[in-house]
mmCIF file of C-alpha atoms and ligand atoms in Angstrom:
data_model
loop_
_atom_site.group_PDB
_atom_site.id
_atom_site.type_symbol
_atom_site.label_atom_id
_atom_site.label_comp_id
_atom_site.label_asym_id
_atom_site.label_seq_id
_atom_site.Cartn_x
_atom_site.Cartn_y
_atom_site.Cartn_z
ATOM 1 C CA MET A 1 -104.446 19.830 -52.380
ATOM 2 C CA ASP A 2 -104.648 16.112 -53.339
ATOM 3 C CA GLN A 3 -102.349 13.370 -54.816
ATOM 4 C CA GLU A 4 -103.506 14.392 -58.294
ATOM 5 C CA THR A 5 -102.315 17.948 -57.935
ATOM 6 C CA PHE A 6 -98.840 16.585 -56.547
ATOM 7 C CA ALA A 7 -98.403 14.386 -59.382
ATOM 8 C CA ALA A 8 -99.548 16.956 -61.929
ATOM 9 C CA VAL A 9 -96.821 19.343 -60.489
ATOM 10 C CA ASP A 10 -94.223 16.732 -60.599
ATOM 11 C CA GLU A 11 -95.246 16.113 -64.348
ATOM 12 C CA PHE A 12 -94.951 19.870 -65.133
ATOM 13 C CA ILE A 13 -91.478 20.182 -63.404
ATOM 14 C CA GLY A 14 -90.375 17.126 -65.091
ATOM 15 C CA ARG A 15 -91.437 18.275 -68.528
ATOM 16 C CA THR A 16 -90.032 21.759 -68.207
ATOM 17 C CA LEU A 17 -86.855 21.328 -66.165
ATOM 18 C CA VAL A 18 -85.736 17.552 -66.299
ATOM 19 C CA GLU A 19 -83.667 16.413 -69.157
ATOM 20 C CA HIS A 20 -85.063 13.106 -70.476
ATOM 21 C CA ASP A 21 -83.758 10.957 -73.430
ATOM 22 C CA GLN A 22 -84.372 7.608 -75.213
ATOM 23 C CA ALA A 23 -81.896 5.675 -72.757
ATOM 24 C CA LEU A 24 -83.759 6.876 -69.736
ATOM 25 C CA GLN A 25 -87.102 6.191 -71.540
ATOM 26 C CA GLU A 26 -86.037 2.856 -72.282
ATOM 27 C CA THR A 27 -84.571 2.196 -68.819
ATOM 28 C CA LEU A 28 -88.161 2.847 -67.482
ATOM 29 C CA ASP A 29 -89.859 0.880 -70.209
ATOM 30 C CA ASP A 30 -87.893 -2.117 -69.691
ATOM 31 C CA ALA A 31 -88.246 -2.110 -66.089
ATOM 32 C CA GLU A 32 -92.025 -1.904 -66.279
ATOM 33 C CA VAL A 33 -92.196 -4.764 -68.951
ATOM 34 C CA ALA A 34 -90.142 -6.657 -66.648
ATOM 35 C CA GLY A 35 -92.540 -6.095 -63.786
ATOM 36 C CA LEU A 36 -90.180 -4.260 -61.466
ATOM 37 C CA PRO A 37 -91.943 -2.195 -59.025
ATOM 38 C CA GLN A 38 -92.509 1.475 -60.167
ATOM 39 C CA ILE A 39 -90.717 3.106 -57.193
ATOM 40 C CA GLN A 40 -87.454 4.721 -58.883
ATOM 41 C CA VAL A 41 -86.913 8.453 -57.885
ATOM 42 C CA SER A 42 -89.353 10.883 -59.477
ATOM 43 C CA PRO A 43 -87.591 12.900 -62.337
ATOM 44 C CA PRO A 44 -87.362 16.047 -60.051
ATOM 45 C CA GLN A 45 -85.683 14.102 -57.334
ATOM 46 C CA GLY A 46 -83.316 12.429 -59.665
ATOM 47 C CA LYS A 47 -82.366 15.941 -60.994
ATOM 48 C CA LEU A 48 -81.599 16.839 -57.639
ATOM 49 C CA LEU A 49 -79.298 13.873 -56.918
ATOM 50 C CA GLN A 50 -77.545 14.743 -60.180
ATOM 51 C CA MET A 51 -77.092 18.137 -59.154
ATOM 52 C CA LEU A 52 -75.929 17.247 -55.768
ATOM 53 C CA ALA A 53 -73.197 14.981 -57.355
ATOM 54 C CA ARG A 54 -72.020 17.880 -59.551
ATOM 55 C CA LEU A 55 -72.091 20.464 -56.733
ATOM 56 C CA GLN A 56 -69.866 17.788 -54.871
ATOM 57 C CA GLY A 57 -67.643 17.291 -57.796
ATOM 58 C CA ALA A 58 -68.380 13.720 -56.971
ATOM 59 C CA ARG A 59 -65.880 11.025 -58.523
ATOM 60 C CA THR A 60 -66.881 8.052 -56.448
ATOM 61 C CA VAL A 61 -70.665 7.504 -55.875
ATOM 62 C CA LEU A 62 -72.258 4.619 -53.808
ATOM 63 C CA GLU A 63 -75.825 3.721 -54.150
ATOM 64 C CA PHE A 64 -77.904 1.265 -52.153
ATOM 65 C CA GLY A 65 -80.796 -0.096 -54.290
ATOM 66 C CA THR A 66 -80.399 -0.126 -58.185
ATOM 67 C CA LEU A 67 -83.824 -1.396 -58.997
ATOM 68 C CA GLY A 68 -84.025 -0.913 -62.978
ATOM 69 C CA GLY A 69 -81.010 1.508 -62.907
ATOM 70 C CA TYR A 70 -82.761 4.809 -63.398
ATOM 71 C CA SER A 71 -81.045 6.784 -60.397
ATOM 72 C CA ALA A 72 -77.781 5.087 -61.033
ATOM 73 C CA ILE A 73 -77.743 6.334 -64.805
ATOM 74 C CA LEU A 74 -78.629 9.854 -63.562
ATOM 75 C CA LEU A 75 -75.913 9.771 -60.941
ATOM 76 C CA ALA A 76 -73.372 8.156 -63.221
ATOM 77 C CA ARG A 77 -73.992 10.751 -65.869
ATOM 78 C CA ALA A 78 -73.108 13.480 -63.183
ATOM 79 C CA LEU A 79 -69.520 11.983 -62.885
ATOM 80 C CA PRO A 80 -66.429 13.473 -64.667
ATOM 81 C CA PRO A 81 -64.416 11.131 -66.757
ATOM 82 C CA GLY A 82 -62.724 8.454 -64.869
ATOM 83 C CA GLY A 83 -65.814 8.725 -62.201
ATOM 84 C CA ARG A 84 -67.194 5.615 -60.820
ATOM 85 C CA LEU A 85 -70.493 4.486 -59.286
ATOM 86 C CA ILE A 86 -70.887 1.330 -57.397
ATOM 87 C CA THR A 87 -74.505 0.319 -56.885
ATOM 88 C CA LEU A 88 -75.934 -2.541 -54.737
ATOM 89 C CA GLU A 89 -78.835 -4.447 -55.650
ATOM 90 C CA ALA A 90 -80.117 -7.645 -53.742
ATOM 91 C CA ASN A 91 -82.473 -8.779 -56.607
ATOM 92 C CA ALA A 92 -80.660 -10.584 -59.373
ATOM 93 C CA GLU A 93 -83.584 -10.144 -61.708
ATOM 94 C CA TYR A 94 -83.792 -6.687 -61.181
ATOM 95 C CA ALA A 95 -79.857 -6.352 -61.421
ATOM 96 C CA ALA A 96 -79.937 -8.113 -64.846
ATOM 97 C CA VAL A 97 -82.563 -5.580 -66.133
ATOM 98 C CA ALA A 98 -80.613 -2.580 -64.731
ATOM 99 C CA ARG A 99 -77.434 -3.897 -66.123
ATOM 100 C CA ALA A 100 -78.741 -3.893 -69.538
ATOM 101 C CA SER A 101 -80.210 -0.621 -69.455
ATOM 102 C CA ILE A 102 -76.901 0.995 -67.970
ATOM 103 C CA GLU A 103 -75.001 -0.836 -70.831
ATOM 104 C CA ARG A 104 -77.366 0.682 -73.217
ATOM 105 C CA ALA A 105 -76.943 4.160 -71.758
ATOM 106 C CA GLY A 106 -73.235 3.662 -72.516
ATOM 107 C CA LEU A 107 -72.342 3.555 -68.738
ATOM 108 C CA GLY A 108 -71.200 0.008 -68.484
ATOM 109 C CA GLY A 109 -67.679 1.082 -67.752
ATOM 110 C CA VAL A 110 -68.645 3.644 -65.157
ATOM 111 C CA VAL A 111 -71.263 1.718 -63.044
ATOM 112 C CA ASP A 112 -70.089 -1.338 -61.107
ATOM 113 C CA LEU A 113 -73.205 -3.266 -60.122
ATOM 114 C CA ARG A 114 -72.938 -5.814 -57.276
ATOM 115 C CA VAL A 115 -75.720 -8.329 -56.800
ATOM 116 C CA GLY A 116 -76.671 -9.474 -53.467
ATOM 117 C CA PRO A 117 -78.061 -8.025 -50.109
ATOM 118 C CA ALA A 118 -76.031 -5.145 -49.333
ATOM 119 C CA LEU A 119 -74.900 -6.136 -45.839
ATOM 120 C CA GLU A 120 -73.334 -9.114 -47.606
ATOM 121 C CA THR A 121 -71.673 -7.319 -50.263
ATOM 122 C CA LEU A 122 -70.395 -4.195 -48.395
ATOM 123 C CA PRO A 123 -67.700 -6.445 -46.725
ATOM 124 C CA ASP A 124 -66.053 -7.113 -50.363
ATOM 125 C CA LEU A 125 -66.179 -3.415 -50.964
ATOM 126 C CA ALA A 126 -64.260 -2.725 -47.675
ATOM 127 C CA GLU A 127 -61.851 -5.390 -48.336
ATOM 128 C CA GLU A 128 -61.119 -3.915 -51.757
ATOM 129 C CA GLY A 129 -60.596 -0.613 -50.183
ATOM 130 C CA ALA A 130 -63.388 0.941 -52.033
ATOM 131 C CA GLY A 131 -63.936 4.631 -51.276
ATOM 132 C CA PRO A 132 -64.030 7.061 -49.637
ATOM 133 C CA PHE A 133 -67.350 8.055 -51.391
ATOM 134 C CA ASP A 134 -67.976 11.604 -52.354
ATOM 135 C CA LEU A 135 -71.648 10.801 -52.317
ATOM 136 C CA THR A 136 -73.806 8.100 -51.116
ATOM 137 C CA PHE A 137 -77.379 7.343 -52.083
ATOM 138 C CA ILE A 138 -79.378 5.135 -49.806
ATOM 139 C CA ASP A 139 -82.394 3.711 -51.407
ATOM 140 C CA ALA A 140 -82.630 0.014 -50.574
ATOM 141 C CA ASP A 141 -84.546 -1.920 -47.943
ATOM 142 C CA LYS A 142 -85.646 0.631 -45.523
ATOM 143 C CA VAL A 143 -85.268 -1.329 -42.109
ATOM 144 C CA ASN A 144 -81.469 -1.392 -42.921
ATOM 145 C CA THR A 145 -80.996 2.288 -43.560
ATOM 146 C CA PRO A 146 -79.275 3.118 -40.432
ATOM 147 C CA ASP A 147 -76.658 0.335 -40.910
ATOM 148 C CA TYR A 148 -75.988 1.461 -44.453
ATOM 149 C CA PHE A 149 -75.684 5.049 -43.053
ATOM 150 C CA ALA A 150 -73.187 3.848 -40.648
ATOM 151 C CA TRP A 151 -71.007 2.121 -43.143
ATOM 152 C CA ALA A 152 -71.282 4.965 -45.726
ATOM 153 C CA LEU A 153 -70.019 7.372 -42.926
ATOM 154 C CA ASP A 154 -67.021 5.282 -42.064
ATOM 155 C CA HIS A 155 -66.415 5.130 -45.868
ATOM 156 C CA SER A 156 -66.727 9.047 -46.178
ATOM 157 C CA ARG A 157 -64.312 11.880 -46.358
ATOM 158 C CA SER A 158 -64.592 15.456 -44.798
ATOM 159 C CA GLY A 159 -67.134 16.938 -47.102
ATOM 160 C CA SER A 160 -68.960 13.821 -48.341
ATOM 161 C CA LEU A 161 -72.749 13.788 -48.728
ATOM 162 C CA ILE A 162 -74.985 11.017 -47.667
ATOM 163 C CA VAL A 163 -78.603 11.055 -48.825
ATOM 164 C CA ALA A 164 -81.348 8.680 -47.610
ATOM 165 C CA ASP A 165 -84.522 8.257 -49.349
ATOM 166 C CA ASN A 166 -87.933 7.338 -48.018
ATOM 167 C CA VAL A 167 -87.409 8.804 -44.366
ATOM 168 C CA VAL A 168 -90.677 10.495 -43.918
ATOM 169 C CA ARG A 169 -93.003 7.796 -44.863
ATOM 170 C CA GLY A 170 -96.367 9.393 -45.145
ATOM 171 C CA GLY A 171 -95.566 11.364 -41.901
ATOM 172 C CA SER A 172 -95.189 8.264 -39.687
ATOM 173 C CA LEU A 173 -91.717 9.587 -38.874
ATOM 174 C CA ALA A 174 -93.283 11.664 -36.341
ATOM 175 C CA GLU A 175 -95.057 8.700 -34.718
ATOM 176 C CA ALA A 176 -92.952 7.431 -31.838
ATOM 177 C CA ALA A 177 -95.488 4.577 -31.197
ATOM 178 C CA SER A 178 -95.480 3.508 -34.787
ATOM 179 C CA ASP A 179 -95.212 -0.318 -35.177
ATOM 180 C CA ASP A 180 -93.852 -0.293 -38.636
ATOM 181 C CA LEU A 181 -90.258 -1.308 -38.497
ATOM 182 C CA ALA A 182 -89.331 0.532 -41.529
ATOM 183 C CA THR A 183 -90.410 3.702 -39.737
ATOM 184 C CA GLN A 184 -88.783 2.977 -36.505
ATOM 185 C CA ALA A 185 -85.504 2.667 -38.649
ATOM 186 C CA GLN A 186 -85.953 6.396 -39.930
ATOM 187 C CA ARG A 187 -86.558 7.377 -36.368
ATOM 188 C CA ARG A 188 -83.398 5.587 -35.167
ATOM 189 C CA LEU A 189 -81.443 7.201 -37.958
ATOM 190 C CA HIS A 190 -82.311 10.707 -36.898
ATOM 191 C CA GLU A 191 -81.585 9.828 -33.365
ATOM 192 C CA THR A 192 -78.232 8.600 -34.388
ATOM 193 C CA LEU A 193 -77.636 11.545 -36.541
ATOM 194 C CA ALA A 194 -78.378 14.033 -33.634
ATOM 195 C CA ASP A 195 -75.715 12.139 -31.684
ATOM 196 C CA GLU A 196 -73.168 11.797 -34.349
ATOM 197 C CA PRO A 197 -70.333 14.363 -34.153
ATOM 198 C CA ARG A 198 -69.119 13.697 -37.636
ATOM 199 C CA VAL A 199 -72.217 14.929 -39.552
ATOM 200 C CA THR A 200 -74.528 17.756 -39.820
ATOM 201 C CA ALA A 201 -77.898 16.818 -41.325
ATOM 202 C CA THR A 202 -81.437 17.857 -42.247
ATOM 203 C CA THR A 203 -84.465 16.308 -43.647
ATOM 204 C CA ILE A 204 -86.723 17.640 -46.325
ATOM 205 C CA GLN A 205 -90.504 16.481 -46.608
ATOM 206 C CA THR A 206 -91.712 16.051 -50.037
ATOM 207 C CA VAL A 207 -94.788 15.566 -52.120
ATOM 208 C CA GLY A 208 -95.015 14.581 -55.581
ATOM 209 C CA SER A 209 -95.948 11.553 -57.826
ATOM 210 C CA LYS A 210 -94.807 9.088 -55.200
ATOM 211 C CA GLY A 211 -96.895 10.799 -52.502
ATOM 212 C CA TYR A 212 -95.803 12.332 -49.253
ATOM 213 C CA ASP A 213 -92.327 11.238 -48.192
ATOM 214 C CA GLY A 214 -89.059 12.963 -47.791
ATOM 215 C CA PHE A 215 -85.189 12.421 -47.758
ATOM 216 C CA THR A 216 -82.289 13.146 -45.220
ATOM 217 C CA ILE A 217 -79.088 14.791 -46.276
ATOM 218 C CA ALA A 218 -76.006 14.493 -44.163
ATOM 219 C CA LEU A 219 -72.747 16.417 -44.701
ATOM 220 C CA VAL A 220 -69.796 14.857 -43.356
ATOM 221 C CA ARG A 221 -67.767 17.375 -41.399
HETATM 222 N N1 SAH B 1 -82.682 3.719 -56.425
HETATM 223 C C1 SAH B 1 -83.684 3.331 -57.277
HETATM 224 C C2 SAH B 1 -84.774 2.694 -56.863
HETATM 225 C C3 SAH B 1 -84.496 1.720 -55.675
HETATM 226 S S1 SAH B 1 -85.813 0.823 -55.047
HETATM 227 C C4 SAH B 1 -84.031 4.209 -58.280
HETATM 228 O O1 SAH B 1 -84.544 5.303 -57.829
HETATM 229 O O2 SAH B 1 -84.144 3.975 -59.520
HETATM 230 C C5 SAH B 1 -85.246 -0.222 -53.836
HETATM 231 C C6 SAH B 1 -84.413 -1.416 -54.227
HETATM 232 O O3 SAH B 1 -83.594 -1.950 -53.236
HETATM 233 C C7 SAH B 1 -84.912 -2.423 -54.843
HETATM 234 O O4 SAH B 1 -84.662 -2.829 -56.220
HETATM 235 C C8 SAH B 1 -84.841 -3.793 -53.989
HETATM 236 O O5 SAH B 1 -84.720 -4.916 -54.710
HETATM 237 C C9 SAH B 1 -83.414 -3.399 -53.400
HETATM 238 N N2 SAH B 1 -83.103 -3.982 -52.114
HETATM 239 C C10 SAH B 1 -83.944 -4.506 -51.271
HETATM 240 N N3 SAH B 1 -83.352 -5.071 -50.250
HETATM 241 C C11 SAH B 1 -82.034 -4.602 -50.430
HETATM 242 C C12 SAH B 1 -80.661 -5.216 -50.013
HETATM 243 N N4 SAH B 1 -80.891 -5.919 -48.688
HETATM 244 N N5 SAH B 1 -79.545 -4.928 -50.528
HETATM 245 C C13 SAH B 1 -79.595 -4.367 -51.777
HETATM 246 N N6 SAH B 1 -80.617 -3.902 -52.321
HETATM 247 C C14 SAH B 1 -81.762 -4.170 -51.714
HETATM 248 C C1 DHB B 2 -90.482 1.971 -51.961
HETATM 249 C C2 DHB B 2 -89.129 1.899 -52.094
HETATM 250 C C3 DHB B 2 -88.510 3.260 -52.606
HETATM 251 O O1 DHB B 2 -87.281 3.423 -52.602
HETATM 252 C C4 DHB B 2 -89.355 4.271 -52.721
HETATM 253 O O2 DHB B 2 -88.860 5.528 -53.127
HETATM 254 C C5 DHB B 2 -90.777 4.231 -52.620
HETATM 255 C C6 DHB B 2 -91.199 2.953 -52.277
HETATM 256 C C7 DHB B 2 -90.996 0.659 -51.550
HETATM 257 O O3 DHB B 2 -90.266 -0.254 -51.345
HETATM 258 O O4 DHB B 2 -92.218 0.614 -51.603
HETATM 259 MG MG1 MG B 3 -86.612 5.510 -52.801
#
């Protein structure tokens, strides 16, 4: 088994099971043309997020890390009429690309994109009384995942889901001595979850077009 196989299988799953349309294609194309990193969720993972949002009956979603808007569009499409997604992006150039794609997808009235480092824009959300969020997707700067998780948990309700991407990191999650700060943050996240009576959680390892990684899903009790 190798990366070529993982990518080919993701491509097959995407082609058979994952809806794709012009708005999504233009979202990916514009991000690429604008030079954004190609690190959006894979189509199969995006489909899972969409299905989780639907299973949840989510009306309010919070996303950390918009990039070009791909996952935001998928999640926003899973919302019922009147639903709302708030997405946080630190990079103003990425945010401008995302905003245009979200508008073109017809979701300008559903998606509320906030520009700035999330730890600086979260206090505004708190002040506005945003939430509780039915689903939170954490996919921004990985060193801050534990802080984003703590904030999301404080702005959740019983039954909310919190999903954190990129926690396995090529397997370094299991390395206690790792000197990678992003890895240490994911280890800390797991240790916090173990001691947190308000949630029950698991982590699923994945292979695919983006290599070997994984995501955590936490259910708020
Ligand atoms: N969720 C997106 C991918 C996000 S990639 C998708 O699947 O389509 C990670 C994003 O987090 C990048 O766009 C990066 O600019 C953003 N980011 C990095 N640090 C951040 C911070 N402190 N606050 C908010 N966003 C941040
Ligand atoms: C990176 C970020 C992601 O959200 C991801 O899924 C893969 C890679 C990155 O910052 O390199
Ligand atoms: Mg990610």
